[in-house]
Each structure stands twice: as C-alpha cells, then as structure tokens.
Short mmCIF file of C-alpha atoms and ligand atoms in Angstrom, two decimals:
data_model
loop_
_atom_site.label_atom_id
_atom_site.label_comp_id
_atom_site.label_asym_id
_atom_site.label_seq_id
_atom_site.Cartn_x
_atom_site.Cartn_y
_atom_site.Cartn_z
CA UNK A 1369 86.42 128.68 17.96
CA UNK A 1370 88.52 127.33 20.55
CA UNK A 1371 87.77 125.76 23.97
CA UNK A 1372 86.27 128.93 25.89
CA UNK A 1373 84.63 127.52 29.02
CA UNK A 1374 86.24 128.06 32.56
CA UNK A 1375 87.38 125.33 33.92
CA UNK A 1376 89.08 124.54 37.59
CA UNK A 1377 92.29 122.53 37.03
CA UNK A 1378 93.46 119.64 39.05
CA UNK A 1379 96.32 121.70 40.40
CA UNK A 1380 93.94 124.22 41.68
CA UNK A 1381 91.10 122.44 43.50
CA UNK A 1382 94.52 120.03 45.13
CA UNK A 1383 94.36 117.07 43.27
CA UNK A 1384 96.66 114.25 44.17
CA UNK A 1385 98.76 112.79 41.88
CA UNK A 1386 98.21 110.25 39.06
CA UNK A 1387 100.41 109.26 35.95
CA UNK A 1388 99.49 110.28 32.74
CA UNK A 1389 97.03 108.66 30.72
CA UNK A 1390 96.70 108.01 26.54
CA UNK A 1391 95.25 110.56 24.51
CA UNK A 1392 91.96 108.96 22.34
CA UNK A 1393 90.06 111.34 19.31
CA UNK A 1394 86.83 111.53 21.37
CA UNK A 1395 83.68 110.90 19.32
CA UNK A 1396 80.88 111.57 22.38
CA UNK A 1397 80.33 113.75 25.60
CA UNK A 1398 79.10 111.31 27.80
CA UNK A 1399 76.87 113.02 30.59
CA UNK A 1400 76.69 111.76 34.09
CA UNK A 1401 75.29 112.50 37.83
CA UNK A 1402 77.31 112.23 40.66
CA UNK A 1403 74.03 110.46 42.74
CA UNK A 1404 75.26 113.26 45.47
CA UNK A 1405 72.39 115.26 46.93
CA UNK A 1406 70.62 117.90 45.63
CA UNK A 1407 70.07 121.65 47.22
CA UNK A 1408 69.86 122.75 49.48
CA UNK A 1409 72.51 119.48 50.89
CA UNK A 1410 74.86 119.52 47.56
CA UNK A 1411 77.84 119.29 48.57
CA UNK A 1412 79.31 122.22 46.82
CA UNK A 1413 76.66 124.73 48.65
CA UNK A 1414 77.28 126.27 44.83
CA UNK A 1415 80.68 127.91 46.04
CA UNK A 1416 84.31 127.88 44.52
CA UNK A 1417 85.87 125.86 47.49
CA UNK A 1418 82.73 123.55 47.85
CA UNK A 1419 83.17 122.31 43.78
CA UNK A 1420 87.03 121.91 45.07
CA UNK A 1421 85.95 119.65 47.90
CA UNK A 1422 83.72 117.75 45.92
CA UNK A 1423 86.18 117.20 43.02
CA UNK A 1424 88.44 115.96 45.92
CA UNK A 1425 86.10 113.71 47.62
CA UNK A 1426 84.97 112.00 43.99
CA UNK A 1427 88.74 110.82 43.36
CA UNK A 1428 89.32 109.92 46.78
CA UNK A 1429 86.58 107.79 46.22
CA UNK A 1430 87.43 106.42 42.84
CA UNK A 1431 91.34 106.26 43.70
CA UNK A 1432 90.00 103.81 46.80
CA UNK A 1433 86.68 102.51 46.41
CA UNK A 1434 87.24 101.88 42.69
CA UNK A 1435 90.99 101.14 42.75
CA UNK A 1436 91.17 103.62 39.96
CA UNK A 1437 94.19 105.68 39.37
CA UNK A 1438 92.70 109.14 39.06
CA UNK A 1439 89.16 110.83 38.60
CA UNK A 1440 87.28 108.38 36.37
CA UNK A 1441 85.41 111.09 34.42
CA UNK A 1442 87.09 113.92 32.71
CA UNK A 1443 84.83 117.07 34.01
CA UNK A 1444 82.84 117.72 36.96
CA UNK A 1445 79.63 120.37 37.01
CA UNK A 1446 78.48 121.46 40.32
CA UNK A 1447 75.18 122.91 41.16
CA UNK A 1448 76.85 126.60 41.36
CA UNK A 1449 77.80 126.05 37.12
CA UNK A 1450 81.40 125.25 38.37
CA UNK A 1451 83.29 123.48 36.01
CA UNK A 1452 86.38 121.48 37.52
CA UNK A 1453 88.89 119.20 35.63
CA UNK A 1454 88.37 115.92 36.16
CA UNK A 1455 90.72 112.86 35.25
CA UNK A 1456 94.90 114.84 35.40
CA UNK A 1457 95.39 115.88 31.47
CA UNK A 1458 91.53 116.25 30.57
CA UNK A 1459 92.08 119.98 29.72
CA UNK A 1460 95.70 120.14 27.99
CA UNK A 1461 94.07 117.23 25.81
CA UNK A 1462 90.43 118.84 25.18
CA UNK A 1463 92.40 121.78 24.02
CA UNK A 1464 94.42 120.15 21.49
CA UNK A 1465 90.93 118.32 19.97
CA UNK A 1466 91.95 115.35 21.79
CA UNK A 1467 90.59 113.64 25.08
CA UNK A 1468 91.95 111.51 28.05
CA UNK A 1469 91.13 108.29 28.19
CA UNK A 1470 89.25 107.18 31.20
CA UNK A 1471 87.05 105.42 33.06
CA UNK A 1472 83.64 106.66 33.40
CA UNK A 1473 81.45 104.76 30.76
CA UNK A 1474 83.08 101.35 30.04
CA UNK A 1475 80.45 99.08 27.11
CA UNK A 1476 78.79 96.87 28.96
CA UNK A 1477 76.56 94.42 27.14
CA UNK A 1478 75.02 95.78 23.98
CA UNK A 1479 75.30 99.17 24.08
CA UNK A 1480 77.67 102.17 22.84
CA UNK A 1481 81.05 101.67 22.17
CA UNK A 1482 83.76 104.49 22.89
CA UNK A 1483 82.61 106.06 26.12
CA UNK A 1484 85.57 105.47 27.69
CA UNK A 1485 87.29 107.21 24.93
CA UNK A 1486 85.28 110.60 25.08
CA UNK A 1487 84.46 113.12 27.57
CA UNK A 1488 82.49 112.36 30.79
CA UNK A 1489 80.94 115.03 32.68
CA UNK A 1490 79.69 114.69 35.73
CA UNK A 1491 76.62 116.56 37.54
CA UNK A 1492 76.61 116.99 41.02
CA UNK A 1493 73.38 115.73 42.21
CA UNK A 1494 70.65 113.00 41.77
CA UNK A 1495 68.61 113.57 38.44
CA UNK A 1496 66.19 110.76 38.74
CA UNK A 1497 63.39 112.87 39.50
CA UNK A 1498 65.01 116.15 40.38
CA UNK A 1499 65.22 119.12 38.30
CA UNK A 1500 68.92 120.40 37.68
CA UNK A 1501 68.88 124.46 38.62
CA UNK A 1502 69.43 127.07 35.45
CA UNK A 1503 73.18 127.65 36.97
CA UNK A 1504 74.14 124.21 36.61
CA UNK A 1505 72.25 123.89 33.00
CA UNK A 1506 73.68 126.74 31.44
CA UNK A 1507 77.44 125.64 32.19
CA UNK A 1508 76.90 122.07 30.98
CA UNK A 1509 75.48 123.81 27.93
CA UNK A 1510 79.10 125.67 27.69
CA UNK A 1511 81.08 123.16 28.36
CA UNK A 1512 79.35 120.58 25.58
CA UNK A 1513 79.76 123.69 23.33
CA UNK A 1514 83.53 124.57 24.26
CA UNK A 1515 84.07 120.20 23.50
CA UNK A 1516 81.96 120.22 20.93
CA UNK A 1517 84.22 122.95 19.00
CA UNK A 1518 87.48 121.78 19.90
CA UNK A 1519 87.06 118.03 19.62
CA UNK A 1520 85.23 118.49 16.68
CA UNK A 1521 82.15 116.00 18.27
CA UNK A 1522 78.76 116.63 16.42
CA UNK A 1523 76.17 117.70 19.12
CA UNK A 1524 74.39 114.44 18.23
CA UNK A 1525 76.94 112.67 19.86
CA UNK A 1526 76.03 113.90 23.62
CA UNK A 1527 74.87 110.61 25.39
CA UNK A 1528 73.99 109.62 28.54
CA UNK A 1529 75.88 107.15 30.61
CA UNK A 1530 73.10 104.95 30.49
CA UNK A 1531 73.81 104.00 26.60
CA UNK A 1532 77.12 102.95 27.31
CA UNK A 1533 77.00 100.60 30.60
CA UNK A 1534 74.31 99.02 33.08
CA UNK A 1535 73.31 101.57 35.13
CA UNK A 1536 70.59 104.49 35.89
CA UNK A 1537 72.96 107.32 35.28
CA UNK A 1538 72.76 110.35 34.58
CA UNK A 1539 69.12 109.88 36.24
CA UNK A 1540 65.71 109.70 34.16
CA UNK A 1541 64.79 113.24 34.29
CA UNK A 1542 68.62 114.52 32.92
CA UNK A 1543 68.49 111.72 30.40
CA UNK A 1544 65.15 113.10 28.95
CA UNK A 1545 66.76 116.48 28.35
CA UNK A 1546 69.40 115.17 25.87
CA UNK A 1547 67.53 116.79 22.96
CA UNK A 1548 67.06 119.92 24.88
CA UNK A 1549 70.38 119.92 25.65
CA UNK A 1550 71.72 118.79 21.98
CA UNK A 1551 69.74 121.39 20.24
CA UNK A 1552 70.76 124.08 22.48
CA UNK A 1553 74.56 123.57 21.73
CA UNK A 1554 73.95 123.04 18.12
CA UNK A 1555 71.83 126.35 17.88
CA UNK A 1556 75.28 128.01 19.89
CA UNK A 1557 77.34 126.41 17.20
CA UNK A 1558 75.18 126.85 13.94
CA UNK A 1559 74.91 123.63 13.21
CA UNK A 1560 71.53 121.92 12.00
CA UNK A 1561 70.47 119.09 13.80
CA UNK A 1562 69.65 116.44 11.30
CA UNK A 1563 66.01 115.11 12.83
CA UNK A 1564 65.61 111.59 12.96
CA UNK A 1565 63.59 110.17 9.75
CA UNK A 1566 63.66 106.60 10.62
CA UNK A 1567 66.51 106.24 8.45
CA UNK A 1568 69.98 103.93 9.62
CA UNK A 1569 72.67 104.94 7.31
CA UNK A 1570 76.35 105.87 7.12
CA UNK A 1571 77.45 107.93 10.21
CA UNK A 1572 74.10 106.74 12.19
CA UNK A 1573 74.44 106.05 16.02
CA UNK A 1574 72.62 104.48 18.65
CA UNK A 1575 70.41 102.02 20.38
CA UNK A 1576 68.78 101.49 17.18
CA UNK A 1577 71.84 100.90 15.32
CA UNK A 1578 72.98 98.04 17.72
CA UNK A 1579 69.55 96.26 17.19
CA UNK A 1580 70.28 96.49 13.63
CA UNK A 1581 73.71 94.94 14.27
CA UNK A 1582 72.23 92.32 15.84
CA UNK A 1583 69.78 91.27 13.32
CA UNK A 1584 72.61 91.54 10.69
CA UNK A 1585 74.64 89.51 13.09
CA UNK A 1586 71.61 86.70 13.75
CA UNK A 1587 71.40 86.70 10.05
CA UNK A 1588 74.71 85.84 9.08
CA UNK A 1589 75.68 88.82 7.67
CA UNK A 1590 78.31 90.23 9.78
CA UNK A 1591 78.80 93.94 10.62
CA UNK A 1592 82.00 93.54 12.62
CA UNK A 1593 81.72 94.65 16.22
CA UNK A 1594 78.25 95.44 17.80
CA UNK A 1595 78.98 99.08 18.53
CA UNK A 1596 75.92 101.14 17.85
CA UNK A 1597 77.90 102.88 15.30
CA UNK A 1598 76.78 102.58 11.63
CA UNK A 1599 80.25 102.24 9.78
CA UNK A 1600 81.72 101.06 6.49
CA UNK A 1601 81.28 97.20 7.76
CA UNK A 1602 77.95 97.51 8.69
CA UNK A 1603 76.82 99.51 5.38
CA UNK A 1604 78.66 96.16 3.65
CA UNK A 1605 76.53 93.93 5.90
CA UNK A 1606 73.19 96.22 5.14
CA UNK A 1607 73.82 95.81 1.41
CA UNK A 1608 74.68 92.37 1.26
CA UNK A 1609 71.56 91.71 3.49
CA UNK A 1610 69.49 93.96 0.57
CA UNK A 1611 70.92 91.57 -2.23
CA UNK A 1612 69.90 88.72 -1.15
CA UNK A 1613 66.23 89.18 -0.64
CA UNK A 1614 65.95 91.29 -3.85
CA UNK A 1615 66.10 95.20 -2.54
CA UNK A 1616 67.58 97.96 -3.61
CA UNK A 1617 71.08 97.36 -2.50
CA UNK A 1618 71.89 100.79 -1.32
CA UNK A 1619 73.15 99.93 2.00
CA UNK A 1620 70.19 102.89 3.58
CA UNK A 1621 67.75 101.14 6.42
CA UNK A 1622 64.30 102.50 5.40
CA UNK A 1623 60.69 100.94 5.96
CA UNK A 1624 61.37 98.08 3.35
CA UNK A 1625 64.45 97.08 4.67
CA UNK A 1626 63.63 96.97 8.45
CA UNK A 1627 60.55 95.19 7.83
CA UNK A 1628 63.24 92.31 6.12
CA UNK A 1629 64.85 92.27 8.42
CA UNK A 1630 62.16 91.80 11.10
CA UNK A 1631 63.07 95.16 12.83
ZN1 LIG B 1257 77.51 107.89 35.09
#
C-alpha cells in the first residue's frame, strides 16, 4: 500500500525557503511533542489555518533560535489530526520509501543511533501529564501506518525522542503509549508484533541492546559502535563472548548468557 495519509505541504501552509537536504533509508518514526500548550490554548485551535501557523512559527523558531536551515522534524500533528510537512522534501522522499535527513533526534550519549535519519513527528502540545485528544491519536496512528508501509519501517521501530537524545520529549504520558500506539499500526498493517521474550538477538533494538554493547565493550569484546542496534558485529561480539566462558556459541542473549555477562 502506498503512503495514504493527508498531509499539508510546505508550499501550502507558506513555508520559507530552505535547500534541499540528503535522502537517508529511514529505519524509525521518531515521535515528539512540540511542549506548546494544550486545549483549549493550542495553538492550532484544531483548524486548517491554525496547523499552518503553527508549522510556521516552529521553523521560524528552528531557522533562528536553532540556526537550523529548515523545520528540524519531518511531520507535524496538531491537536485537530492535521498533518503538515515538516522539514522541505519530507513528503516527495516518504513517498519514494526514503526520508529527509534532519534534525530532530541527534544520539546523544548512549542511546539510539539513526534518529536523525528517520521520520520525526511532532505533537502539538505538552504530553507530560496530559492526555492527547482521540483527533490527534487517530492521525498519528495514520501517519505511522502510511510511513510504516512506504518506508518499509517495522512498527517496532516507533520510538520516542527520549531514546535518542537528553531530553523529556515526547512527554511521560505519550512515551507510555508507544505499545498502544505500535500495536495499533501493526494490527492496521497485519503484521504480528513479535512480544518481547527476554531474548537480544539479530535485528534486536533498544535500551537493552546498548547495555549489552556496553558490557561486550567493558569486556573486550567489541561490537563496533554502541548503537542500540543488534547487528552482524555485535552477534560476532555475543558469540565470541559465549566461547570463551564455555556457552553455547549461538550468538542469542538468553538467561545464561546475560547472567555472564553480569546483565
Ligand atoms: Zn522531541
């Protein structure tokens, strides 16, 4: 299926000008807030010309404050369930399975690699506490399933800001409705979420994966970068690490194998 969600382009909510910007194969959505205020003072007012306004103020702010050189995330998501493009290119690239590169989740520290490099959508509002309205909810759920298809990005993959760089976003309430949100675009798409078993392996990403890469790393058996993502190199480093105390080398991170390794 192809990319099906409406989306505002930059040339209709008035966006100024920006270069272009390289195309990356996106591997996450990354979901953000905008830390704007909720209803009844969003800034949209749920309307057509308020998600225009708000698209505009966001990369005046980013162009200036941030010295960027466009919108640093790729979608925005008001509290009406409008969906504007972010970042100039986002959709022309989204449609060909590709993504923009930008500026919204940069690694910071040990966390996710590759947000940068993947689709950021921003929520207007403040999620810390507050509860995002159905509107809203229902067109991030399109949009992740419109990326999802056309990027070819497992529903697994939607993160929240937080995973990638030091900071609150998207809020603690929006961040505790990842799995809501994952399984509800994988039941749109068919797909079967794979439950978590406690098992690292091939294709494995996360928080849990970087503290393996660590302890691989503190070991002496390196898995290349510290990433979060469980890879070729860090299968090498798991089985290496199983040979030399005498397990099953089969490069899987069960109960044995974490408890070797002091996980
Ligand atoms: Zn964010």
């Amino acid at each position: 299926m192809p990319f099906t969600a409406k989306v505002i382009t930059t040339d209709e909510w008035g966006a100024k000008s920006a270069g272009s910007f390289d195309k990356t194969v996106p591997k996450f959505i990354v979901i953000h807030n905008t830390d704007n205020q909720n209803p009844p003072n969003d800034v949209s007012q749920g309307t057509v010309d308020g998600g225009k306004k708000l698209a505009r103020q966001i990369q005046e702010d980013h162009m200036n404050r941030n010295s960027w050189r466009d919108s640093g995330h790729n979608f925005l998501n008001t509290t009406g369930g409008i969906i504007l493009e972010g970042r100039h290119g986002t959709l022309d690239a989204v449609r060909k399975g590709m993504c923009i590169k930008s500026a919204h989740a940069a690694q910071q520290g040990n966390r996710l690699a590759g947000g940068n490099q993947s689709p950021g959508i921003e929520n207007e509002g403040n999620f810390m506490t507050f509860k995002m309205g159905q509107k809203q909810w229902d067109s991030l759920v399109e949009l992740c399933v419109s990326l999802c298809e056309s990027c070819n990005i497992n529903p697994k993959n939607i993160r929240g800001h937080r995973e990638f760089s030091n900071t609150d976003c998207p809020g603690d309430w929006l961040f505790s409705q990842l799995p809501r949100l994952r399984q509800e675009v994988a039941d749109k798409l068919d797909i079967h979420l794979e439950q978590g078993e406690g098992l690292l392996k091939l294709d494995s990403i996360g928080q849990d994966v970087i503290e393996l890469q660590q302890k691989l790393t503190d070991k002496g058996f390196s898995p290349g970068a510290i990433d979060g993502d469980f890879g070729e190199n860090t299968k090498q480093a798991v089985i290496a690490f199983q040979r030399s105390v005498g397990l099953t080398a089969d490069g899987i991170v069960g109960t044995d194998t974490r408890k070797a390794l002091g996980l």
